[in-house]
Coordinates of C-alpha atoms and ligand atoms in Angstrom, one line a residue:
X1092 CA 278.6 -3.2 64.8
X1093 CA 277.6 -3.3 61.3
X1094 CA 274.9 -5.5 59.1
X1095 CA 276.6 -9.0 59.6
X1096 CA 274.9 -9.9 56.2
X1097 CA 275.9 -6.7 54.7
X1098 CA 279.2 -7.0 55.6
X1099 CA 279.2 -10.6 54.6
X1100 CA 277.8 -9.4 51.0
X1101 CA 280.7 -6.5 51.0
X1102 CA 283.6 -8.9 51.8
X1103 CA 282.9 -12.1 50.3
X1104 CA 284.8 -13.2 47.7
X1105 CA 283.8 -13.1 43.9
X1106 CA 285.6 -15.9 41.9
X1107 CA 285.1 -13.8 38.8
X1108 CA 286.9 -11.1 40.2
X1109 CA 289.6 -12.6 41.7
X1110 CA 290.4 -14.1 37.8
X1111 CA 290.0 -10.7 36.4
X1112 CA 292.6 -9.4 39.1
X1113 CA 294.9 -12.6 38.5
X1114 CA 294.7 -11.7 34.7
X1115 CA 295.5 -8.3 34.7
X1116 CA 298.5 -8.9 36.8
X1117 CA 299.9 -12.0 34.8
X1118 CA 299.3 -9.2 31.7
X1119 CA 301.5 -7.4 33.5
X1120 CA 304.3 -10.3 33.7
X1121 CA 303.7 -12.2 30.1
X1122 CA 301.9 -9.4 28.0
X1123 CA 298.6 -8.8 27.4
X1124 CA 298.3 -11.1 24.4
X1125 CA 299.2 -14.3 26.6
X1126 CA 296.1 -14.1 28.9
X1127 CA 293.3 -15.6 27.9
X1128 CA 290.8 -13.9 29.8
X1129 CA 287.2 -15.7 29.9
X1130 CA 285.9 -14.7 33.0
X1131 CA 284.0 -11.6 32.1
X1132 CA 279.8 -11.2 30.9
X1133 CA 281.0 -7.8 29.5
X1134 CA 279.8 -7.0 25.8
X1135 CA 282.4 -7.0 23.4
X1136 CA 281.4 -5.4 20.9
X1137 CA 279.8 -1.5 20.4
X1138 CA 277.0 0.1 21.1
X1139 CA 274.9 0.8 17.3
X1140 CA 276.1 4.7 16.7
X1141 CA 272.7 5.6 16.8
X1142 CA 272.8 5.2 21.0
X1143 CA 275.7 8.4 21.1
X1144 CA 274.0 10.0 17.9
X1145 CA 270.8 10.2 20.0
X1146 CA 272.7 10.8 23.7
X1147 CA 274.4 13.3 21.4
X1148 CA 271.2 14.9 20.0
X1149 CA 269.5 14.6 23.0
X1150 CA 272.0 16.1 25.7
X1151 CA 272.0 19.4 23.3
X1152 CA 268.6 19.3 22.8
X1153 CA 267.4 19.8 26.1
X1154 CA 270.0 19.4 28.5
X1155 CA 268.5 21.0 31.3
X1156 CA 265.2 18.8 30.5
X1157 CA 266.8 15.4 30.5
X1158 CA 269.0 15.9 33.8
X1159 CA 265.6 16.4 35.6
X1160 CA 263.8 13.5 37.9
X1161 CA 261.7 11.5 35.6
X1162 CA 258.6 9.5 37.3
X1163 CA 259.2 7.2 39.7
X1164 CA 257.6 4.5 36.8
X1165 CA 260.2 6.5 34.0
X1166 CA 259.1 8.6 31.2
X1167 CA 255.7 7.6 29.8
X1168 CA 256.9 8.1 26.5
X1169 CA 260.0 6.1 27.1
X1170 CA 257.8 3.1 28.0
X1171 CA 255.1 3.8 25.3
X1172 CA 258.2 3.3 23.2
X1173 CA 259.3 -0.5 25.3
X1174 CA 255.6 -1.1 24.6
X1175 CA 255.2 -0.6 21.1
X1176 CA 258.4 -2.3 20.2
X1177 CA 257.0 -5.4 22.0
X1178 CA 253.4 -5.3 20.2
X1179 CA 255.1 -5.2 17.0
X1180 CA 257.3 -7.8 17.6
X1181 CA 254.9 -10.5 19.6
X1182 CA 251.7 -9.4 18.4
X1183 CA 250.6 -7.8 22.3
X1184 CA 248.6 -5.3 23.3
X1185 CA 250.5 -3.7 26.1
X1186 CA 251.0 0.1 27.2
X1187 CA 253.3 2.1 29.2
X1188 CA 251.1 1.4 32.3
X1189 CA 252.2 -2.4 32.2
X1190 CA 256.0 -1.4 32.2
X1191 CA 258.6 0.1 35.2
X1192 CA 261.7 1.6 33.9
X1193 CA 264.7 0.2 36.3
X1194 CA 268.4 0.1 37.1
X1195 CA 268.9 -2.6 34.9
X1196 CA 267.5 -6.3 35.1
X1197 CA 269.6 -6.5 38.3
X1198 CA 267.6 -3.6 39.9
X1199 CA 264.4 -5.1 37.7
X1200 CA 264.6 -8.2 39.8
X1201 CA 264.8 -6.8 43.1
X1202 CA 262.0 -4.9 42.2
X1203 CA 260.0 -8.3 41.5
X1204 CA 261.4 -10.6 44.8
X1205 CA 260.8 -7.5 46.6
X1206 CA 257.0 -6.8 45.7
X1207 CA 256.2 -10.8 45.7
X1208 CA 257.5 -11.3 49.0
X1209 CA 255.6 -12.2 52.2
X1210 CA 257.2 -14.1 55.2
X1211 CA 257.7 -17.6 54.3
X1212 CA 258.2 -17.2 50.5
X1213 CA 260.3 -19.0 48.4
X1214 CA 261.2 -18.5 44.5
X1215 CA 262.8 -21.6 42.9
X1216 CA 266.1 -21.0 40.2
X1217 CA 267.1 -23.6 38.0
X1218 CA 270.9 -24.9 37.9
X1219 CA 273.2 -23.8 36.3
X1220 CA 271.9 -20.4 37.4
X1221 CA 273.6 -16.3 37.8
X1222 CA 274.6 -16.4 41.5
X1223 CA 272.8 -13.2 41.9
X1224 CA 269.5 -14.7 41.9
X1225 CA 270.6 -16.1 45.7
X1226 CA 271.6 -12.6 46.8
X1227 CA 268.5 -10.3 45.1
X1228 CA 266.0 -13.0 46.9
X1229 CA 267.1 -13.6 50.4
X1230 CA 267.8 -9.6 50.3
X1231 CA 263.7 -9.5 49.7
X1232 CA 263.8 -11.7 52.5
X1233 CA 262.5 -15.2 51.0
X1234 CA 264.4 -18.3 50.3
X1235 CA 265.9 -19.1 46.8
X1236 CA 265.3 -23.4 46.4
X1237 CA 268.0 -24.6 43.8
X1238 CA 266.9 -27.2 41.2
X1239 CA 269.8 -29.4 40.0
X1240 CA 271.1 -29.2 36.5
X1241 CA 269.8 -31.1 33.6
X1242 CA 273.4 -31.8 32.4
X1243 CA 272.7 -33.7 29.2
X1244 CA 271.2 -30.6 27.4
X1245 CA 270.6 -28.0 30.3
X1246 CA 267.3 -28.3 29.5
X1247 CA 264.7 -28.8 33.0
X1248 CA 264.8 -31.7 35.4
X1249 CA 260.8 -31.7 36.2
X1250 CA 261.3 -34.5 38.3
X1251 CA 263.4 -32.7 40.2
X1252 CA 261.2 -29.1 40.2
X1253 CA 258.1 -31.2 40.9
X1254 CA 259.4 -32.2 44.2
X1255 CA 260.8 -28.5 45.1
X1256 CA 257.7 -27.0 44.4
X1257 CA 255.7 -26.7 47.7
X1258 CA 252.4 -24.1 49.4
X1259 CA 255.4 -21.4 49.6
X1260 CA 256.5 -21.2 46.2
X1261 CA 255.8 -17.9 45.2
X1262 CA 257.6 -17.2 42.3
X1263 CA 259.9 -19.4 39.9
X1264 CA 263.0 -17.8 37.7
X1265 CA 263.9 -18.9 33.8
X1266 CA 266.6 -17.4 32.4
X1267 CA 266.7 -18.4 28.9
X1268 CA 269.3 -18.3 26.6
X1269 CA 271.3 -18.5 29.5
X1270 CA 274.2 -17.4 31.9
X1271 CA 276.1 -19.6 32.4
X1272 CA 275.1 -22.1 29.7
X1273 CA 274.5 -20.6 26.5
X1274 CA 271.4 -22.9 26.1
X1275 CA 267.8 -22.0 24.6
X1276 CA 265.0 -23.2 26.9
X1277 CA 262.8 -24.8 24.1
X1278 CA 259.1 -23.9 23.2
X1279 CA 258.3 -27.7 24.6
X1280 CA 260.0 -27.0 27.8
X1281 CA 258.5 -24.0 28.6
X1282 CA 255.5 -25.4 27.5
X1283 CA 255.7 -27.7 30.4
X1284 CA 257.0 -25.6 33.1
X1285 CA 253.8 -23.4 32.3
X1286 CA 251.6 -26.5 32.3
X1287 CA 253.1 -27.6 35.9
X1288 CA 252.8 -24.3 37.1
X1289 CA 249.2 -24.2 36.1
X1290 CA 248.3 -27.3 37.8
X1291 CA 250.7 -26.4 41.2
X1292 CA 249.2 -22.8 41.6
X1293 CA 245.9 -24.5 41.1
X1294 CA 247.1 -27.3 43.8
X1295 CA 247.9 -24.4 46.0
X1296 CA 245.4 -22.3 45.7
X1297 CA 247.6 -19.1 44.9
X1298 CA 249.8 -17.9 41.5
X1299 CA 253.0 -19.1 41.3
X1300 CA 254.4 -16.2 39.1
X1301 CA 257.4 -17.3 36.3
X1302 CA 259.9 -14.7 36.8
X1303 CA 261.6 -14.6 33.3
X1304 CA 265.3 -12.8 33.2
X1305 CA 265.6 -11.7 29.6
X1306 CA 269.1 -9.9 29.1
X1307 CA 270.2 -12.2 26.4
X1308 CA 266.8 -12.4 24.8
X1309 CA 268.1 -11.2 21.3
X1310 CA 271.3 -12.8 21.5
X1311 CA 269.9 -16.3 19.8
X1312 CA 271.4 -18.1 16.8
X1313 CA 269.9 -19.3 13.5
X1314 CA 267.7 -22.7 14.1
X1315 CA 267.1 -21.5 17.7
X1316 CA 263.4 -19.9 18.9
X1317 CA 262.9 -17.8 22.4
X1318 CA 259.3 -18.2 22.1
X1319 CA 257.6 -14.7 24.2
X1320 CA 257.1 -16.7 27.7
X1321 CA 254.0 -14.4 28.4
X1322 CA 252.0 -15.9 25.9
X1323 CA 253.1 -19.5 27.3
X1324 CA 252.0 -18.4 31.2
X1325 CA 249.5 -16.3 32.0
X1326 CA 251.1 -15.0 35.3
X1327 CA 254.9 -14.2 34.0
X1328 CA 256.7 -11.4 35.1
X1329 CA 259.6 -9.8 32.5
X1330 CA 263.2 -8.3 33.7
X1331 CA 264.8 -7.2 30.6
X1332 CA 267.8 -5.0 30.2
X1333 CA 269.9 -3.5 27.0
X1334 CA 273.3 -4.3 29.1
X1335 CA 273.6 -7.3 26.8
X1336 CA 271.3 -6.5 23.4
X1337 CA 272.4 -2.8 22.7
X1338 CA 275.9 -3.7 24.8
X1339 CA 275.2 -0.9 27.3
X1340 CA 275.7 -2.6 31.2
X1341 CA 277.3 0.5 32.5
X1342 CA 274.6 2.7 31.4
X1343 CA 272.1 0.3 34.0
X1344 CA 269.1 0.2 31.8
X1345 CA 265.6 -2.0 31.9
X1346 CA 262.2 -2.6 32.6
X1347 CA 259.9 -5.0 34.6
X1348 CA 256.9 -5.7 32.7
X1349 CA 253.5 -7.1 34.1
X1350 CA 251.5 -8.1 31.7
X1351 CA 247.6 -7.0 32.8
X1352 CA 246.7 -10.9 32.6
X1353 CA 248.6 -11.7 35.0
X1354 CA 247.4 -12.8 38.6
X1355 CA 246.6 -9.4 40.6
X1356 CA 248.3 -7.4 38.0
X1357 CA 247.8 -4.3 39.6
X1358 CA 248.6 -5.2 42.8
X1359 CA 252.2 -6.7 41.5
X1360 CA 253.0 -3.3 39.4
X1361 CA 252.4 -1.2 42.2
X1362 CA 254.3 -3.4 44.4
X1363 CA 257.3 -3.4 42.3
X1364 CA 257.6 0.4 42.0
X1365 CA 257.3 0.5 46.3
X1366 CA 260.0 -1.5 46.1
X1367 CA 262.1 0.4 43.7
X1368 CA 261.2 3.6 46.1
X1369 CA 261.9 1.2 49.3
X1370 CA 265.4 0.0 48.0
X1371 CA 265.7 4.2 47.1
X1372 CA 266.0 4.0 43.3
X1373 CA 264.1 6.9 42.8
X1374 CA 264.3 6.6 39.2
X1375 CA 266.1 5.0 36.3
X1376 CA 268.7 6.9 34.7
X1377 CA 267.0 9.7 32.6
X1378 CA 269.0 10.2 29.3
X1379 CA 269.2 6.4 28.9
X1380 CA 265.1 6.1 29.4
X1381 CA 265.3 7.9 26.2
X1382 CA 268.2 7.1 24.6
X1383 CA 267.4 3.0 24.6
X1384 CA 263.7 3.8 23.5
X1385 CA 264.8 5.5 21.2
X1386 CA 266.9 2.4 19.5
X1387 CA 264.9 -0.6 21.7
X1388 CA 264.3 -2.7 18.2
X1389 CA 268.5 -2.1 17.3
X1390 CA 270.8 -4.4 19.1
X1391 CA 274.5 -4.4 18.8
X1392 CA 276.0 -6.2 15.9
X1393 CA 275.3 -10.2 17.7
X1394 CA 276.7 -11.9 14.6
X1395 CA 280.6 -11.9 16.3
X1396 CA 278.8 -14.1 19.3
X1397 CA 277.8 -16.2 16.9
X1398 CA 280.8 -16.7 15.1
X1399 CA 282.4 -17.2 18.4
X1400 CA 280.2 -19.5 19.5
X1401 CA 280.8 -22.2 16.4
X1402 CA 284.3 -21.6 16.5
X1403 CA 284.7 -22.8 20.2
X1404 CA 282.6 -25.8 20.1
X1405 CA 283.2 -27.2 17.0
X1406 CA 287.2 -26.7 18.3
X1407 CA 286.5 -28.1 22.1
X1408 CA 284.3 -31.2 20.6
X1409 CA 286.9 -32.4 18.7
X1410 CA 289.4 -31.7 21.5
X1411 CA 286.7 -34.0 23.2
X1412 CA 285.4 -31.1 25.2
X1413 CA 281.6 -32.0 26.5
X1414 CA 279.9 -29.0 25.5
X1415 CA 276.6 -28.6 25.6
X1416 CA 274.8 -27.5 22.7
X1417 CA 274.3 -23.2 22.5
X1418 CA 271.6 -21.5 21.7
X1419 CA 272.6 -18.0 22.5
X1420 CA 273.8 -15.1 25.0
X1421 CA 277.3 -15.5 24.7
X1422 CA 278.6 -18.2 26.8
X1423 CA 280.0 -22.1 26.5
X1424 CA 279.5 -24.3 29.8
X1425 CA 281.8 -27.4 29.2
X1426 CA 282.3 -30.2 31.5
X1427 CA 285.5 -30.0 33.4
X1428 CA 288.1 -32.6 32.9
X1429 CA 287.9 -33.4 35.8
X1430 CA 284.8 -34.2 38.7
X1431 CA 287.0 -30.6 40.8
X1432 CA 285.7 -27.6 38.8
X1433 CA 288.1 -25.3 40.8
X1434 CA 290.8 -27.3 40.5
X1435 CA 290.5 -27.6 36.4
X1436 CA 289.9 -23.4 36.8
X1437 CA 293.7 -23.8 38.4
X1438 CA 294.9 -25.7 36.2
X1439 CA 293.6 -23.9 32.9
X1440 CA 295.8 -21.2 34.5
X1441 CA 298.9 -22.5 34.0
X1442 CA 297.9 -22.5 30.2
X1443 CA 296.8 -18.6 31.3
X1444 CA 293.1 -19.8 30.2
X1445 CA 291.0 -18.1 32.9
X1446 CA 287.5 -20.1 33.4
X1447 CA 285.0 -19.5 35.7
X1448 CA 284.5 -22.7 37.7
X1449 CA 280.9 -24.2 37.3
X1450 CA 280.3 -24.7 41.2
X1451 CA 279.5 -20.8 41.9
X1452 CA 276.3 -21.5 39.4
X1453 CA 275.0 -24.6 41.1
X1454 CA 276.6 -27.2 38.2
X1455 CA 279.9 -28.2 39.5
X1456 CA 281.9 -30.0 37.1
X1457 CA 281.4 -27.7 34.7
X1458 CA 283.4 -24.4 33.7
X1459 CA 282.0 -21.2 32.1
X1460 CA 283.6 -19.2 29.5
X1461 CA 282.3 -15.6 28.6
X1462 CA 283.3 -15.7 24.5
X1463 CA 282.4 -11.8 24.2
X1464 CA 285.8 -11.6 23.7
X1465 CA 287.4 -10.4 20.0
X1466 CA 287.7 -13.6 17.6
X1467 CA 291.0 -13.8 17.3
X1468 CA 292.2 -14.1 20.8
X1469 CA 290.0 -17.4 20.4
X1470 CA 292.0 -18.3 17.8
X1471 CA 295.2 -17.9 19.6
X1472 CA 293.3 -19.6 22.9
X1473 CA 292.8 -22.4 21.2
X1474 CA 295.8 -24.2 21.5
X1475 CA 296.0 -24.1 25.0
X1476 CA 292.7 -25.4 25.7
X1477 CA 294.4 -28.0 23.3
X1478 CA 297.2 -28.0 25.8
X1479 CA 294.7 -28.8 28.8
X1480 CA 292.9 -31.2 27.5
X1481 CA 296.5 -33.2 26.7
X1482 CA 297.5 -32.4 30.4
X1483 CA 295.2 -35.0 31.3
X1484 CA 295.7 -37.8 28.7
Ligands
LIG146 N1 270.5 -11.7 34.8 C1 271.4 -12.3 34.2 C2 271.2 -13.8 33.8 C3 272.6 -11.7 33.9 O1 273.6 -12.4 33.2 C4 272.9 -10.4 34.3 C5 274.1 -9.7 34.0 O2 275.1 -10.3 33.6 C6 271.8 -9.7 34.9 C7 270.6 -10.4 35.2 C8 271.9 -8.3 35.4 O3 272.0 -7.5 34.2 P1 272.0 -5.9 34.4 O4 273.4 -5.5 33.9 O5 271.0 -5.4 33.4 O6 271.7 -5.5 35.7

């Protein structure tokens, strides 16, 4: 007998897998060049040399240095360097005490449900949301509570949150810009969620922290602000990773910061690294603790996104596409054509578009596509999304 949940986890089927595996075997049939594979969050374009110049340097340096253990917490230079980079760029005051060096904003989160966490608990996510949330929270044992999407602009649905919200609400997640939408929460929004959860922690008598996943933070697009959401909440907790920003996800890179003004700071930083040691991270991986603090205020080159971006929705508008408007990270979450998001995913396949059906993210009737793909396989894309939308005229 083995961990029914665990097994469940291990066995359960990934949509976004399956349409990688269906796309590299129709490759295999009609070429490469004839699938258009949008199922994928994986950066597309490279690293900034200075990552392997300074893995380079670093590995022949001191080889026998940087294979060692590191702290539990990671290098105190290493964060001194994530703290710096932040002061400079929003004006803080933080040190390398307020930081936790982790396996990457997935491992960064886990940390955070796992220190909040006392029976009962409950975090709230907000739809159209990365199905991961659901797993990383009920595995720290609380309950994730699913607001419904906004889908005019993706924006937030207070109504809605206001009446989720309850005495077990520990802990609320933003994501912003946003997988799967590509939308920019906007300083007026955020100004609001902070002013509800002011008055609901209040109402409670206990914090209600803002959990804010920021993978995509630099990945935002002229005329679009990601406002620093610490200064906009005093109790906000930050999971941040360089998988998307220096285009390194295999290399399983971040940090949780606690900000010392938040609620029981102390109390939350230690939590978060028994967790890490409970869930047996040990540390973060050592070379990269230097290697990203060494380029944390680089990122990739973003400006391909971008382009991407325009391209595809000023093409799917006029091939009257609903598409919400994109703010950053590098994803388009368009209505489906019709109400059945899986079944527009299978039919987008006979045009060998591969789109990740909207339901798995808590907005059916919609579909995502990841456009960290190269620019001209867009271009050639194109037509067929022009094809789909004809299928149904
Ligand atoms: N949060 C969001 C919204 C993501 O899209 C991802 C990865 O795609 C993660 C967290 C996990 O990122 P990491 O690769 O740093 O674990």
């Amino acid at each position: 007998m083995v961990s029914q949940r665990m097994l469940g986890l291990g066995t359960a089927r990934s949509v976004i897998r399956e349409l990688f595996e269906y796309g590299k075997q129709r490759a295999a049939v009609v070429g490469p060049e004839n699938v258009f594979d949008f199922s994928l969050g994986n950066p597309s374009v490279p690293a900034p040399a200075a990552v392997n110049e300074n893995a380079i340097r670093i590995l022949k340096e001191d080889p026998e240095a940087i294979h060692c253990y590191t702290s539990a917490q990671g290098d105190a230079a290493a964060r001194r360097r994530f703290a710096d980079s932040l002061n400079r760029r929003y004006g803080t005051a933080y040190t390398e005490n307020d930081f936790y060096i982790t396996v990457g904003a997935a491992a960064a989160l886990c940390c955070v449900f796992g220190a909040l966490t006392c029976p009962g608990d409950e975090f709230v996510a907000f739809a159209p949301y990365f199905p991961e949330y659901k797993v990383f929270v009920e595995g720290a044992g609380a309950a994730l509570k699913v607001v419904p999407p906004e889908i005019e602009r993706f924006q937030i649905d207070f109504d809605a949150f206001e009446a989720l919200v309850n005495e077990h609400t520990k802990g609320v997640i933003v994501n912003s810009p946003n997988n799967p939408s590509g939308v920019v929460y906007s300083r007026a929004t955020l100004e609001k969620l902070a002013s509800v959860l002011t008055a609901k922690s209040a109402q409670y008598g206990h914090p209600i922290y803002l959990i804010s996943d920021e993978p995509y933070r630099e990945i935002v697009y002229p005329g679009f602000e990601v406002p620093w959401v610490p200064d906009l909440y005093r109790d906000t907790i930050v999971c941040y990773s360089f998988s998307k920003s220096l285009s390194l996800p295999g290399e399983r890179l971040g940090y949780v910061l606690v900000p010392p003004r938040a609620a029981d700071a102390g109390d939350v930083y230690a939590a978060v690294a028994g967790a890490g040691r409970s869930l047996g991270y040990v540390n973060a991986p050592s070379l990269f603790q230097q290697v990203t603090s060494l380029c944390c205020d680089m990122t990739s080159d973003l400006s391909v996104y971008q382009r991407n971006s325009k391209l595809l929705v000023n093409a799917l508008r006029e091939m009257g596409y609903h598409v919400a408007e994109p703010g950053g990270a590098f994803y388009l979450f368009p209505r489906s054509l019709e109400p059945d998001d899986l079944a527009f995913s299978e039919r987008a396949k006979q045009f060998d578009l591969l789109l990740v059906p909207g339901s798995g993210f808590g907005a059916p009737g919609h579909v995502r596509i990841a456009y960290c793909v190269q620019t001209d396989m867009i271009e050639r894309a194109l037509p067929k999304f022009k094809a789909l939308a004809d299928s149904y005229r």
